[in-house]
Every structure is written in C-alpha cells, then in structure tokens.
mmCIF file of C-alpha atoms in Angstrom:
data_model
loop_
_atom_site.group_PDB
_atom_site.id
_atom_site.type_symbol
_atom_site.label_atom_id
_atom_site.label_comp_id
_atom_site.label_asym_id
_atom_site.label_seq_id
_atom_site.Cartn_x
_atom_site.Cartn_y
_atom_site.Cartn_z
ATOM 1 C CA MET A 288 -143.509 -56.656 34.846
ATOM 2 C CA ILE A 289 -144.064 -57.516 31.179
ATOM 3 C CA VAL A 290 -140.518 -56.533 30.259
ATOM 4 C CA ARG A 291 -139.147 -58.621 33.118
ATOM 5 C CA GLN A 292 -141.043 -61.635 31.793
ATOM 6 C CA PHE A 293 -139.760 -60.873 28.287
ATOM 7 C CA ILE A 294 -136.159 -60.859 29.487
ATOM 8 C CA SER A 295 -136.651 -64.175 31.256
ATOM 9 C CA TRP A 296 -138.356 -65.772 28.248
ATOM 10 C CA VAL A 297 -135.976 -64.522 25.580
ATOM 11 C CA ARG A 298 -133.024 -66.370 27.064
ATOM 12 C CA ASN A 299 -134.426 -69.755 26.057
ATOM 13 C CA ALA A 300 -136.255 -68.807 22.827
ATOM 14 C CA SER A 301 -135.008 -69.645 19.331
ATOM 15 C CA ALA A 302 -133.349 -66.989 17.155
ATOM 16 C CA GLY A 303 -136.473 -66.584 15.006
ATOM 17 C CA GLU A 304 -138.711 -66.224 18.053
ATOM 18 C CA ARG A 305 -136.316 -63.718 19.632
ATOM 19 C CA ALA A 306 -136.293 -61.682 16.426
ATOM 20 C CA GLU A 307 -140.089 -61.471 16.247
ATOM 21 C CA ALA A 308 -140.352 -60.634 19.934
ATOM 22 C CA THR A 309 -137.687 -57.952 19.568
ATOM 23 C CA ARG A 310 -139.556 -56.460 16.616
ATOM 24 C CA SER A 311 -142.744 -56.269 18.726
ATOM 25 C CA LEU A 312 -140.919 -54.730 21.681
ATOM 26 C CA ALA A 313 -139.271 -52.109 19.478
ATOM 27 C CA ARG A 314 -142.626 -51.174 17.914
ATOM 28 C CA ALA A 315 -144.171 -50.943 21.372
ATOM 29 C CA TRP A 316 -141.379 -48.622 22.445
ATOM 30 C CA LEU A 317 -142.165 -46.330 19.499
ATOM 31 C CA ILE A 318 -145.952 -46.310 19.375
ATOM 32 C CA SER A 319 -147.351 -47.617 22.680
ATOM 33 C CA ASP A 320 -148.322 -45.393 25.572
ATOM 34 C CA LEU A 321 -145.852 -46.865 28.046
ATOM 35 C CA SER A 322 -145.285 -45.524 31.523
ATOM 36 C CA GLU A 323 -141.906 -44.008 32.309
ATOM 37 C CA ASP A 324 -140.842 -47.128 34.192
ATOM 38 C CA ASP A 325 -141.968 -49.487 31.414
ATOM 39 C CA ARG A 326 -140.292 -47.332 28.770
ATOM 40 C CA ALA A 327 -137.015 -47.365 30.681
ATOM 41 C CA ALA A 328 -137.269 -51.115 31.184
ATOM 42 C CA ALA A 329 -138.054 -51.677 27.469
ATOM 43 C CA GLU A 330 -135.071 -49.586 26.427
ATOM 44 C CA GLY A 331 -132.877 -51.548 28.803
ATOM 45 C CA ALA A 332 -134.085 -54.802 27.265
ATOM 46 C CA LEU A 333 -133.439 -53.520 23.752
ATOM 47 C CA LEU A 334 -129.933 -52.421 24.740
ATOM 48 C CA MET A 335 -129.334 -55.898 26.113
ATOM 49 C CA LEU A 336 -130.482 -57.407 22.810
ATOM 50 C CA LEU A 337 -127.704 -55.529 20.995
ATOM 51 C CA ASP A 338 -125.467 -58.319 22.333
ATOM 52 C CA ASP A 339 -127.698 -61.085 21.007
ATOM 53 C CA PRO A 340 -125.571 -63.609 19.067
ATOM 54 C CA SER A 341 -128.091 -63.795 16.222
ATOM 55 C CA PRO A 342 -127.995 -61.006 13.609
ATOM 56 C CA LEU A 343 -131.701 -61.684 12.977
ATOM 57 C CA VAL A 344 -132.531 -60.093 16.333
ATOM 58 C CA ARG A 345 -130.459 -56.985 15.730
ATOM 59 C CA ARG A 346 -131.733 -56.740 12.132
ATOM 60 C CA ALA A 347 -135.334 -56.740 13.444
ATOM 61 C CA MET A 348 -134.471 -53.784 15.686
ATOM 62 C CA ALA A 349 -132.755 -51.957 12.818
ATOM 63 C CA GLU A 350 -135.760 -52.353 10.525
ATOM 64 C CA VAL A 351 -138.146 -50.913 13.116
ATOM 65 C CA PHE A 352 -135.933 -47.998 14.159
ATOM 66 C CA SER A 353 -134.413 -47.148 10.761
ATOM 67 C CA ARG A 354 -136.811 -44.354 9.747
ATOM 68 C CA SER A 355 -137.854 -43.042 13.136
ATOM 69 C CA THR A 356 -136.782 -39.733 14.634
ATOM 70 C CA ASP A 357 -137.883 -41.005 18.071
ATOM 71 C CA ALA A 358 -135.753 -44.150 18.165
ATOM 72 C CA PRO A 359 -133.276 -44.483 21.057
ATOM 73 C CA ALA A 360 -130.138 -42.695 19.872
ATOM 74 C CA ALA A 361 -127.734 -45.069 21.636
ATOM 75 C CA ILE A 362 -129.349 -48.081 19.969
ATOM 76 C CA VAL A 363 -129.273 -46.469 16.523
ATOM 77 C CA GLN A 364 -125.588 -45.616 16.958
ATOM 78 C CA ALA A 365 -124.785 -49.208 17.919
ATOM 79 C CA LEU A 366 -126.787 -50.681 15.035
ATOM 80 C CA ALA A 367 -125.100 -48.306 12.555
ATOM 81 C CA VAL A 368 -121.690 -49.888 13.193
ATOM 82 C CA ASP A 369 -122.946 -53.470 13.369
ATOM 83 C CA GLN A 370 -122.273 -55.959 10.569
ATOM 84 C CA PRO A 371 -123.727 -54.946 7.175
ATOM 85 C CA SER A 372 -126.633 -57.411 7.318
ATOM 86 C CA VAL A 373 -127.812 -55.495 10.394
ATOM 87 C CA SER A 374 -126.716 -51.930 9.755
ATOM 88 C CA LEU A 375 -127.882 -51.312 6.174
ATOM 89 C CA PRO A 376 -131.446 -50.113 7.012
ATOM 90 C CA ILE A 377 -130.055 -47.685 9.580
ATOM 91 C CA LEU A 378 -127.331 -46.394 7.279
ATOM 92 C CA GLU A 379 -129.709 -45.868 4.374
ATOM 93 C CA HIS A 380 -132.617 -44.280 6.225
ATOM 94 C CA SER A 381 -132.016 -43.200 9.828
ATOM 95 C CA PRO A 382 -132.428 -39.441 10.367
ATOM 96 C CA LEU A 383 -130.545 -39.708 13.660
ATOM 97 C CA LEU A 384 -127.114 -40.172 12.065
ATOM 98 C CA ILE A 385 -125.234 -36.899 11.703
ATOM 99 C CA ASP A 386 -122.850 -36.048 8.866
ATOM 100 C CA ALA A 387 -119.762 -36.850 10.946
ATOM 101 C CA ASP A 388 -121.133 -40.329 11.715
ATOM 102 C CA LEU A 389 -121.721 -41.004 8.032
ATOM 103 C CA VAL A 390 -118.308 -39.713 6.937
ATOM 104 C CA ASP A 391 -116.593 -41.937 9.515
ATOM 105 C CA ILE A 392 -118.572 -45.003 8.423
ATOM 106 C CA VAL A 393 -117.785 -44.311 4.757
ATOM 107 C CA ALA A 394 -114.083 -44.224 5.630
ATOM 108 C CA THR A 395 -114.136 -47.451 7.644
ATOM 109 C CA GLY A 396 -116.983 -49.402 6.044
ATOM 110 C CA ASN A 397 -117.102 -51.863 3.192
ATOM 111 C CA GLU A 398 -118.781 -51.620 -0.211
ATOM 112 C CA ALA A 399 -122.249 -52.528 1.070
ATOM 113 C CA THR A 400 -122.244 -49.889 3.816
ATOM 114 C CA GLN A 401 -120.899 -47.227 1.458
ATOM 115 C CA CYS A 402 -123.612 -48.015 -1.093
ATOM 116 C CA ALA A 403 -126.319 -47.796 1.573
ATOM 117 C CA ILE A 404 -125.119 -44.344 2.620
ATOM 118 C CA ALA A 405 -124.876 -43.233 -1.011
ATOM 119 C CA ARG A 406 -128.589 -44.020 -1.446
ATOM 120 C CA ARG A 407 -129.702 -41.733 1.395
ATOM 121 C CA ILE A 408 -132.150 -38.926 0.719
ATOM 122 C CA SER A 409 -130.746 -35.382 1.107
ATOM 123 C CA LEU A 410 -127.154 -36.532 1.202
ATOM 124 C CA PRO A 411 -125.011 -33.494 2.143
ATOM 125 C CA ALA A 412 -121.928 -32.378 0.257
ATOM 126 C CA SER A 413 -119.501 -33.489 2.998
ATOM 127 C CA VAL A 414 -120.699 -37.086 2.877
ATOM 128 C CA CYS A 415 -120.715 -37.042 -0.928
ATOM 129 C CA ALA A 416 -117.122 -35.824 -0.843
ATOM 130 C CA ALA A 417 -116.132 -38.711 1.430
ATOM 131 C CA ILE A 418 -117.704 -41.264 -0.921
ATOM 132 C CA ALA A 419 -116.044 -39.611 -3.918
ATOM 133 C CA GLU A 420 -112.683 -39.701 -2.153
ATOM 134 C CA VAL A 421 -112.587 -43.221 -0.690
ATOM 135 C CA GLY A 422 -115.751 -44.991 -1.847
ATOM 136 C CA THR A 423 -115.793 -48.001 -4.121
ATOM 137 C CA ALA A 424 -116.926 -47.778 -7.733
ATOM 138 C CA SER A 425 -120.312 -49.245 -6.785
ATOM 139 C CA ALA A 426 -120.798 -46.575 -4.117
ATOM 140 C CA ALA A 427 -119.806 -43.877 -6.603
ATOM 141 C CA LEU A 428 -122.376 -45.219 -9.064
ATOM 142 C CA GLU A 429 -125.082 -45.145 -6.388
ATOM 143 C CA LEU A 430 -124.074 -41.570 -5.616
ATOM 144 C CA ILE A 431 -124.259 -40.502 -9.264
ATOM 145 C CA GLU A 432 -127.732 -42.027 -9.627
ATOM 146 C CA ASN A 433 -129.011 -40.448 -6.377
ATOM 147 C CA PRO A 434 -130.990 -37.316 -7.370
ATOM 148 C CA PHE A 435 -130.844 -36.056 -3.773
ATOM 149 C CA ALA A 436 -127.049 -36.100 -3.466
ATOM 150 C CA GLU A 437 -125.336 -32.693 -3.217
ATOM 151 C CA LEU A 438 -122.105 -33.200 -5.132
ATOM 152 C CA ALA A 439 -119.664 -30.312 -5.297
ATOM 153 C CA PRO A 440 -117.660 -29.864 -8.543
ATOM 154 C CA PHE A 441 -114.502 -31.252 -6.938
ATOM 155 C CA SER A 442 -116.403 -34.402 -5.945
ATOM 156 C CA TRP A 443 -117.462 -34.974 -9.562
ATOM 157 C CA ASP A 444 -113.847 -34.533 -10.625
ATOM 158 C CA ARG A 445 -112.612 -36.956 -7.979
ATOM 159 C CA ILE A 446 -115.066 -39.627 -9.133
ATOM 160 C CA VAL A 447 -113.845 -39.182 -12.698
ATOM 161 C CA GLU A 448 -110.224 -39.364 -11.585
ATOM 162 C CA ARG A 449 -110.750 -42.565 -9.576
ATOM 163 C CA HIS A 450 -113.416 -44.391 -11.583
ATOM 164 C CA GLY A 451 -113.705 -42.650 -14.951
ATOM 165 C CA HIS A 452 -112.130 -45.627 -16.733
ATOM 166 C CA LEU A 453 -115.234 -47.705 -15.945
ATOM 167 C CA ALA A 454 -117.952 -47.680 -18.598
ATOM 168 C CA ALA A 455 -120.824 -47.785 -16.087
ATOM 169 C CA ILE A 456 -119.542 -44.665 -14.332
ATOM 170 C CA ARG A 457 -119.050 -42.770 -17.594
ATOM 171 C CA GLU A 458 -122.471 -43.702 -18.950
ATOM 172 C CA ALA A 459 -124.237 -42.714 -15.726
ATOM 173 C CA MET A 460 -122.496 -39.335 -15.633
ATOM 174 C CA LEU A 461 -122.723 -38.397 -19.297
ATOM 175 C CA VAL A 462 -126.526 -38.606 -19.332
ATOM 176 C CA LEU A 463 -126.793 -36.013 -16.543
ATOM 177 C CA GLU A 464 -127.992 -32.639 -17.804
ATOM 178 C CA GLY A 465 -126.321 -30.486 -15.159
ATOM 179 C CA LEU A 466 -122.877 -32.069 -15.293
ATOM 180 C CA PRO A 467 -120.166 -29.357 -15.393
ATOM 181 C CA ALA A 468 -118.493 -29.005 -18.786
ATOM 182 C CA ALA A 469 -115.033 -29.541 -17.277
ATOM 183 C CA THR A 470 -116.177 -32.822 -15.718
ATOM 184 C CA ARG A 471 -117.785 -33.928 -18.984
ATOM 185 C CA TYR A 472 -114.499 -33.173 -20.750
ATOM 186 C CA ALA A 473 -112.540 -35.158 -18.151
ATOM 187 C CA LEU A 474 -114.819 -38.143 -18.805
ATOM 188 C CA VAL A 475 -114.237 -37.879 -22.546
ATOM 189 C CA THR A 476 -110.497 -37.759 -21.903
ATOM 190 C CA LYS A 477 -110.726 -40.924 -19.790
ATOM 191 C CA LEU A 478 -112.669 -42.630 -22.556
ATOM 192 C CA SER A 479 -110.238 -41.655 -25.316
ATOM 193 C CA ASP A 480 -107.255 -42.752 -23.209
ATOM 194 C CA THR A 481 -108.932 -46.069 -22.383
ATOM 195 C CA LEU A 482 -109.693 -46.764 -26.035
ATOM 196 C CA ALA A 483 -106.160 -45.828 -27.086
ATOM 197 C CA GLN A 484 -104.659 -48.196 -24.527
ATOM 198 C CA PHE A 485 -107.030 -50.942 -25.651
ATOM 199 C CA VAL A 486 -106.117 -50.783 -29.354
ATOM 200 C CA VAL A 487 -102.404 -50.537 -28.561
ATOM 201 C CA ALA A 488 -102.618 -53.578 -26.254
ATOM 202 C CA ARG A 489 -104.276 -55.526 -29.093
ATOM 203 C CA ASN A 490 -101.557 -54.390 -31.534
ATOM 204 C CA TRP A 491 -104.212 -52.879 -33.796
ATOM 205 C CA LEU A 492 -102.439 -49.500 -33.905
ATOM 206 C CA SER A 493 -99.058 -48.167 -32.904
ATOM 207 C CA ALA A 494 -98.877 -46.156 -29.709
ATOM 208 C CA ASP A 495 -98.099 -42.925 -31.633
ATOM 209 C CA ARG A 496 -101.011 -43.292 -34.048
ATOM 210 C CA ALA A 497 -103.452 -44.329 -31.328
ATOM 211 C CA GLY A 498 -102.362 -41.326 -29.257
ATOM 212 C CA ARG A 499 -102.875 -38.940 -32.173
ATOM 213 C CA ILE A 500 -106.328 -40.332 -32.918
ATOM 214 C CA ALA A 501 -107.251 -40.063 -29.237
ATOM 215 C CA VAL A 502 -106.138 -36.416 -29.114
ATOM 216 C CA GLU A 503 -108.135 -35.565 -32.241
ATOM 217 C CA ALA A 504 -111.233 -37.290 -30.882
ATOM 218 C CA ARG A 505 -110.803 -35.484 -27.568
ATOM 219 C CA ASP A 506 -110.458 -32.106 -29.291
ATOM 220 C CA ARG A 507 -113.569 -32.699 -31.411
ATOM 221 C CA SER A 508 -115.483 -33.618 -28.279
ATOM 222 C CA THR A 509 -114.221 -30.463 -26.576
ATOM 223 C CA VAL A 510 -115.809 -28.314 -29.257
ATOM 224 C CA HIS A 511 -119.108 -30.204 -28.930
ATOM 225 C CA ILE A 512 -119.080 -29.902 -25.131
ATOM 226 C CA ALA A 513 -118.297 -26.186 -25.322
ATOM 227 C CA ALA A 514 -121.210 -25.675 -27.720
ATOM 228 C CA ARG A 515 -123.540 -26.729 -24.877
ATOM 229 C CA SER A 516 -121.826 -24.538 -22.283
ATOM 230 C CA GLY A 517 -121.685 -20.877 -21.442
ATOM 231 C CA GLY A 518 -120.759 -18.359 -18.769
ATOM 232 C CA THR A 519 -118.986 -19.761 -15.729
ATOM 233 C CA ASP A 520 -119.360 -23.312 -17.082
ATOM 234 C CA MET A 521 -117.388 -22.338 -20.190
ATOM 235 C CA GLU A 522 -114.770 -20.576 -18.077
ATOM 236 C CA GLY A 523 -114.428 -23.661 -15.881
ATOM 237 C CA LEU A 524 -113.895 -25.805 -18.971
ATOM 238 C CA VAL A 525 -111.189 -23.488 -20.293
ATOM 239 C CA ARG A 526 -109.411 -23.384 -16.940
ATOM 240 C CA HIS A 527 -109.470 -27.182 -16.832
ATOM 241 C CA LEU A 528 -108.083 -27.374 -20.372
ATOM 242 C CA ARG A 529 -105.226 -25.068 -19.424
ATOM 243 C CA ALA A 530 -104.493 -26.938 -16.172
ATOM 244 C CA THR A 531 -104.251 -30.244 -18.026
ATOM 245 C CA GLY A 532 -102.076 -28.815 -20.797
ATOM 246 C CA HIS A 533 -104.766 -29.378 -23.440
ATOM 247 C CA LEU A 534 -105.438 -25.725 -24.301
ATOM 248 C CA THR A 535 -103.139 -25.926 -27.323
ATOM 249 C CA ALA A 536 -102.851 -23.793 -30.458
ATOM 250 C CA GLY A 537 -104.313 -26.704 -32.440
ATOM 251 C CA LEU A 538 -107.400 -26.883 -30.239
ATOM 252 C CA ILE A 539 -107.896 -23.112 -30.321
ATOM 253 C CA LEU A 540 -107.579 -23.090 -34.113
ATOM 254 C CA ARG A 541 -110.051 -25.972 -34.350
ATOM 255 C CA THR A 542 -112.423 -23.991 -32.146
ATOM 256 C CA LEU A 543 -112.241 -20.978 -34.443
ATOM 257 C CA LEU A 544 -112.650 -23.066 -37.599
ATOM 258 C CA SER A 545 -115.673 -24.770 -36.031
ATOM 259 C CA GLY A 546 -117.334 -21.406 -35.533
ATOM 260 C CA ASN A 547 -117.380 -21.532 -31.722
ATOM 261 C CA LEU A 548 -116.383 -17.924 -31.103
ATOM 262 C CA ASP A 549 -117.345 -18.014 -27.419
ATOM 263 C CA LEU A 550 -114.823 -20.752 -26.672
ATOM 264 C CA PHE A 551 -112.246 -19.047 -28.911
ATOM 265 C CA HIS A 552 -112.589 -15.729 -27.064
ATOM 266 C CA CYS A 553 -112.621 -17.418 -23.642
ATOM 267 C CA ALA A 554 -109.484 -19.428 -24.456
ATOM 268 C CA LEU A 555 -107.536 -16.351 -25.532
ATOM 269 C CA ALA A 556 -108.723 -14.459 -22.449
ATOM 270 C CA GLU A 557 -107.509 -17.303 -20.218
ATOM 271 C CA LEU A 558 -104.099 -17.534 -21.892
ATOM 272 C CA SER A 559 -103.500 -13.809 -22.237
ATOM 273 C CA GLY A 560 -104.820 -12.775 -18.831
ATOM 274 C CA LEU A 561 -106.911 -10.031 -20.443
ATOM 275 C CA PRO A 562 -110.597 -9.430 -19.647
ATOM 276 C CA LEU A 563 -112.992 -11.193 -21.983
ATOM 277 C CA ALA A 564 -114.463 -7.894 -23.164
ATOM 278 C CA ARG A 565 -110.995 -6.614 -24.100
ATOM 279 C CA VAL A 566 -110.230 -9.807 -26.053
ATOM 280 C CA SER A 567 -113.507 -9.519 -27.963
ATOM 281 C CA ALA A 568 -112.750 -5.900 -28.838
ATOM 282 C CA LEU A 569 -109.282 -6.782 -30.147
ATOM 283 C CA LEU A 570 -110.667 -9.614 -32.257
ATOM 284 C CA HIS A 571 -113.282 -7.353 -33.803
ATOM 285 C CA ASP A 572 -110.565 -4.888 -34.767
ATOM 286 C CA ARG A 573 -109.739 -5.623 -38.411
ATOM 287 C CA GLY A 574 -106.099 -4.655 -37.908
ATOM 288 C CA ARG A 575 -103.525 -7.457 -38.101
ATOM 289 C CA ALA A 576 -101.358 -5.803 -35.456
ATOM 290 C CA SER A 577 -104.059 -6.078 -32.782
ATOM 291 C CA LEU A 578 -104.588 -9.782 -33.440
ATOM 292 C CA ASN A 579 -100.862 -10.528 -33.506
ATOM 293 C CA ALA A 580 -100.358 -8.696 -30.222
ATOM 294 C CA LEU A 581 -103.159 -10.715 -28.633
ATOM 295 C CA LEU A 582 -101.787 -14.006 -29.937
ATOM 296 C CA ILE A 583 -98.300 -13.135 -28.708
ATOM 297 C CA LYS A 584 -99.641 -12.301 -25.259
ATOM 298 C CA ALA A 585 -101.542 -15.611 -25.259
ATOM 299 C CA GLY A 586 -98.255 -17.429 -25.966
ATOM 300 C CA LEU A 587 -99.338 -19.028 -29.252
ATOM 301 C CA PRO A 588 -96.703 -19.956 -31.873
ATOM 302 C CA GLU A 589 -95.991 -17.250 -34.463
ATOM 303 C CA SER A 590 -96.292 -19.870 -37.203
ATOM 304 C CA THR A 591 -100.044 -20.043 -36.541
ATOM 305 C CA PHE A 592 -100.756 -16.287 -36.738
ATOM 306 C CA ALA A 593 -101.548 -16.278 -40.450
ATOM 307 C CA ALA A 594 -103.991 -19.174 -40.062
ATOM 308 C CA PHE A 595 -105.834 -17.349 -37.274
ATOM 309 C CA GLN A 596 -105.963 -14.131 -39.295
ATOM 310 C CA VAL A 597 -107.329 -15.821 -42.406
ATOM 311 C CA ALA A 598 -109.851 -17.830 -40.382
ATOM 312 C CA ILE A 599 -111.173 -14.659 -38.727
ATOM 313 C CA ASP A 600 -111.354 -12.836 -42.075
ATOM 314 C CA VAL A 601 -113.185 -15.719 -43.747
ATOM 315 C CA GLY A 602 -115.566 -16.060 -40.808
ATOM 316 C CA GLN A 603 -116.490 -12.387 -41.016
ATOM 317 C CA GLU A 604 -116.897 -12.694 -44.771
ATOM 318 C CA ILE A 605 -119.133 -15.756 -44.997
ATOM 319 C CA GLY A 606 -121.220 -15.052 -41.889
ATOM 320 C CA PHE A 607 -123.368 -17.587 -40.088
ATOM 321 C CA ALA A 608 -125.513 -20.607 -40.988
ATOM 322 C CA ASP A 609 -129.104 -21.395 -40.040
ATOM 323 C CA SER A 610 -128.926 -25.218 -40.197
ATOM 324 C CA ALA A 611 -126.534 -28.041 -39.402
ATOM 325 C CA GLY A 612 -125.937 -28.763 -43.103
ATOM 326 C CA ALA A 613 -125.254 -25.127 -43.923
ATOM 327 C CA ALA A 614 -122.912 -24.844 -40.942
ATOM 328 C CA ALA A 615 -120.962 -27.889 -42.125
ATOM 329 C CA ARG A 616 -120.595 -26.401 -45.602
ATOM 330 C CA LEU A 617 -119.397 -23.087 -44.182
ATOM 331 C CA ARG A 618 -116.878 -24.832 -41.932
ATOM 332 C CA ARG A 619 -115.513 -26.729 -44.913
ATOM 333 C CA ARG A 620 -115.155 -23.523 -46.951
ATOM 334 C CA MET A 621 -113.417 -21.816 -44.052
ATOM 335 C CA VAL A 622 -110.952 -24.677 -43.496
ATOM 336 C CA GLU A 623 -110.175 -24.963 -47.198
ATOM 337 C CA ARG A 624 -109.574 -21.218 -47.511
ATOM 338 C CA VAL A 625 -107.207 -21.241 -44.547
ATOM 339 C CA LEU A 626 -105.414 -24.323 -45.840
ATOM 340 C CA THR A 627 -105.018 -22.824 -49.329
ATOM 341 C CA HIS A 628 -103.552 -19.618 -47.906
ATOM 342 C CA CYS A 629 -101.099 -21.453 -45.645
ATOM 343 C CA GLU A 630 -99.994 -23.765 -48.468
ATOM 344 C CA THR A 631 -99.275 -20.874 -50.841
ATOM 345 C CA ASP A 632 -97.630 -18.325 -48.574
ATOM 346 C CA GLY A 633 -94.588 -20.575 -48.039
ATOM 347 C CA ARG A 634 -94.132 -19.521 -44.409
ATOM 348 C CA SER A 635 -96.371 -21.980 -42.589
ATOM 349 C CA ALA A 636 -94.742 -24.791 -40.633
ATOM 350 C CA GLU A 637 -95.328 -28.351 -41.784
ATOM 351 C CA PRO A 638 -97.080 -29.418 -38.515
ATOM 352 C CA LEU A 639 -99.643 -26.655 -39.069
ATOM 353 C CA LEU A 640 -100.263 -27.779 -42.653
ATOM 354 C CA ILE A 641 -100.707 -31.380 -41.501
ATOM 355 C CA LEU A 642 -103.199 -30.224 -38.880
ATOM 356 C CA LEU A 643 -105.149 -28.145 -41.406
ATOM 357 C CA ARG A 644 -105.269 -31.036 -43.876
ATOM 358 C CA ARG A 645 -106.787 -33.197 -41.152
ATOM 359 C CA PHE A 646 -109.330 -30.481 -40.403
ATOM 360 C CA ALA A 647 -110.169 -30.320 -44.111
ATOM 361 C CA THR A 648 -110.731 -34.075 -44.253
ATOM 362 C CA GLU A 649 -112.915 -33.994 -41.144
ATOM 363 C CA SER A 650 -115.052 -31.126 -42.447
ATOM 364 C CA ALA A 651 -115.483 -32.818 -45.838
ATOM 365 C CA ARG A 652 -116.611 -36.052 -44.197
ATOM 366 C CA GLU A 653 -118.982 -34.196 -41.877
ATOM 367 C CA GLU A 654 -120.544 -32.318 -44.787
ATOM 368 C CA ALA A 655 -120.967 -35.572 -46.751
ATOM 369 C CA ARG A 656 -122.576 -37.308 -43.768
ATOM 370 C CA LEU A 657 -125.074 -34.492 -43.231
ATOM 371 C CA PHE A 658 -125.813 -34.364 -46.972
ATOM 372 C CA CYS A 659 -126.631 -38.091 -46.995
ATOM 373 C CA GLU A 660 -128.819 -37.716 -43.915
ATOM 374 C CA GLU A 661 -130.742 -34.903 -45.624
ATOM 375 C CA LEU A 662 -131.268 -37.071 -48.719
ATOM 376 C CA VAL A 663 -132.589 -39.952 -46.629
ATOM 377 C CA ALA A 664 -134.942 -37.586 -44.786
ATOM 378 C CA GLU A 665 -136.233 -36.174 -48.087
ATOM 379 C CA ASP A 666 -136.844 -39.698 -49.452
ATOM 380 C CA ALA A 667 -138.805 -40.563 -46.320
ATOM 381 C CA ILE A 668 -140.996 -37.472 -46.636
ATOM 382 C CA ALA A 669 -141.608 -37.705 -50.396
ATOM 383 C CA PRO A 670 -144.196 -40.567 -50.353
ATOM 384 C CA PHE A 671 -146.302 -38.734 -47.778
ATOM 385 C CA HIS A 672 -146.115 -35.563 -49.876
ATOM 386 C CA ASP A 673 -147.250 -37.461 -52.994
ATOM 387 C CA ASP A 674 -150.143 -39.048 -51.091
ATOM 388 C CA LEU A 675 -151.295 -35.628 -49.900
ATOM 389 C CA ILE A 676 -151.250 -34.265 -53.455
ATOM 390 C CA ALA A 677 -153.150 -37.304 -54.789
ATOM 391 C CA ALA A 678 -155.783 -36.939 -52.088
#
C-alpha cells in the first residue's frame, strides 16, 4: 500500500522531492524488514525510477546502492551505464560489477568513467590492462596512484608507450619503489627523447647533437637503474635493451667502466646466448683468447676488444671502493688507463676513442662534484667539532 501511494505521489513531485523520496525508498529496501510483497513492490518502483527524467533521482539511487552487496543487481547494472553524473559512485565502489562489466565500460566510457573505475579497490589485472590499453592519460594517472591496482608488467609498458611523454605520468611512476627496471628505463628514454625534441624545436641544438646528448644521458641512466636492480629484474632490463636496439658496445663498455659487473655479465650472456655462470667463468679467466671468443659470440665489434680487455685487467688490479668518492676516483683511473692504452696502440677506431674521451670527461666531472660535496660536508661539521672540543 505504501509503495502504491509513493508511485502515485512521485508523478507530481518536484525533482528534488523525488530524489529524496527515492533515497529513502532505496534505504528502506536495503535495511528495512519488508514483507516479500512490499519488497517486490519497492523494487518495481525503483526500476520505474530508472526512467526518471531527472539525473538527481537516479544519482540518489546510485549513492545508496553503490557500496552494497545486497543491492538489486538489475538496478546496479542500469545505473552503471547511465550518464557519468549518475554512474560514478557505482563504477567506483559497487562490488556487484564483474570484471567483464568494467572492461566493457572502460572501452566505451569517457574520461570520467574510466577514472572512477581506475580508483576502485582491488582492481584486477584484466581491468588494469584495459585502462592501460585504451584509457585516457587521467585514467592512467589514477591507476598508477591506486595502491590496490594489480598492474602486470605489460600494462606498465603500455602506459609508458602511450603516455610516457607526459611529465605527470613519468613523475608518478618514477617514485614507485617496485617499478620494473625495464619500465623505469623506458620512462627515461621517453624523457630524453622529449627533451631532445624540445631543444631541437627551439633551435638551441642541432638534431644530431641533441640526439647524441640524449643517448649519453639515457646510457648513464641505464647504469644507475641497473645498480638498483638484480635477478629477474636485471634480466628483464637487458632483454628490453636488446629488443629496443640499445644494448650497444658503447653501453656495455660504459657498464664495465662504471664497475657494474652484474649488468656487464648479464648483457654478454643475453647477446651470446650462453648461461650467466658460463659467461662469469670466461670473464674470470685471465686469458685473452677466452674473452675474445666471448666478445665475438656476443657480436661486439673487434675494434672494442682491447678496451674491454684493459678495462677488465684494470678492474681486477685496482679492486673495489668503499665510498661514493672512492668509487668515482677508481672509475676515473680505469677510464684514463683504458683511454691511454687505446690511444697508444694505434689500432683503436676513432669512434671508440671519441667515446672513451667522453667517458673520461664524465668521470672527471663526477669526481670533482663529489670532491666538492665532501668539502662542503666537512665545513659544515667542523664548527660542531670545534664546539665539542671547547666544551
């Protein structure tokens, strides 16, 4: 009887009054102890209100039913595909929507609906993949910032491929601790390419020089990224480098001269097809023939063999460092020794010498920067030390 009166009254009520009445009816359906007949009548009235011309009425229903597991499934399904002002609470919170529903709405919805889905708690990998594939940049950003989203590695890569040129996307991804090394590298590549295009468009640098600077910056970043990686993450990075054509002799030589032996070994294992343990054994063999055979199998230019041999010999001779400053000094000594050897043997190609001279300049600047930082730190500590002695 009450529902019948409600249906009669609602036809002449204002939109605001209908919305409040609909909200009350929806709450009653969820929490009141209605008889079977009254429950069926209330559901029928709510289904009728799905056709109400005012979005305020349908929005009121969506807000009440959005988090409930007991809401009428047919009503939730209808509200989910309503206009965004109505559907957003359902899309963001309703536990009644299955993965297939969400994937379909991502594919057909607009930016607002995609963002609402990207904010959901416990977002499964299939829905994340759909947002990564067809979602807007805003939806991708919501996805990145959602700690409950289950993104597969290929979804991260797809976001980088589609939106990695946007600063907001890069910044949100680069601060993530668990980001795969290959994805982090792809972001750095996007950044270096974007910067190169920017300076060329402004006529600040020629295209060739901007490209060279971008490659050098990318290679330096690769070494830094690899230093934070290991195991399967390192292997994934190396595979990505090879797939993109960036696993070059120059990068591998830079890796060795930077002291990152794990990346050096992994790169040669990837290029040669040999097991990592076998590559490590060959590199620890002091014989030149073993190293040359490995480099040949890896497809590296013969003109670089001497540089690799000298770098390995110098690395074994000078050992390891226990601080950032000491490591920088050792890297500079290693680069200078390799450069001196290649300049005097008369057999090294000019491109290799140019590359080594750049490495030497970089290592000298890095050592100077760290030296200055150490001096500043000592100056900051000295007054406190003097005060302690005076006390």
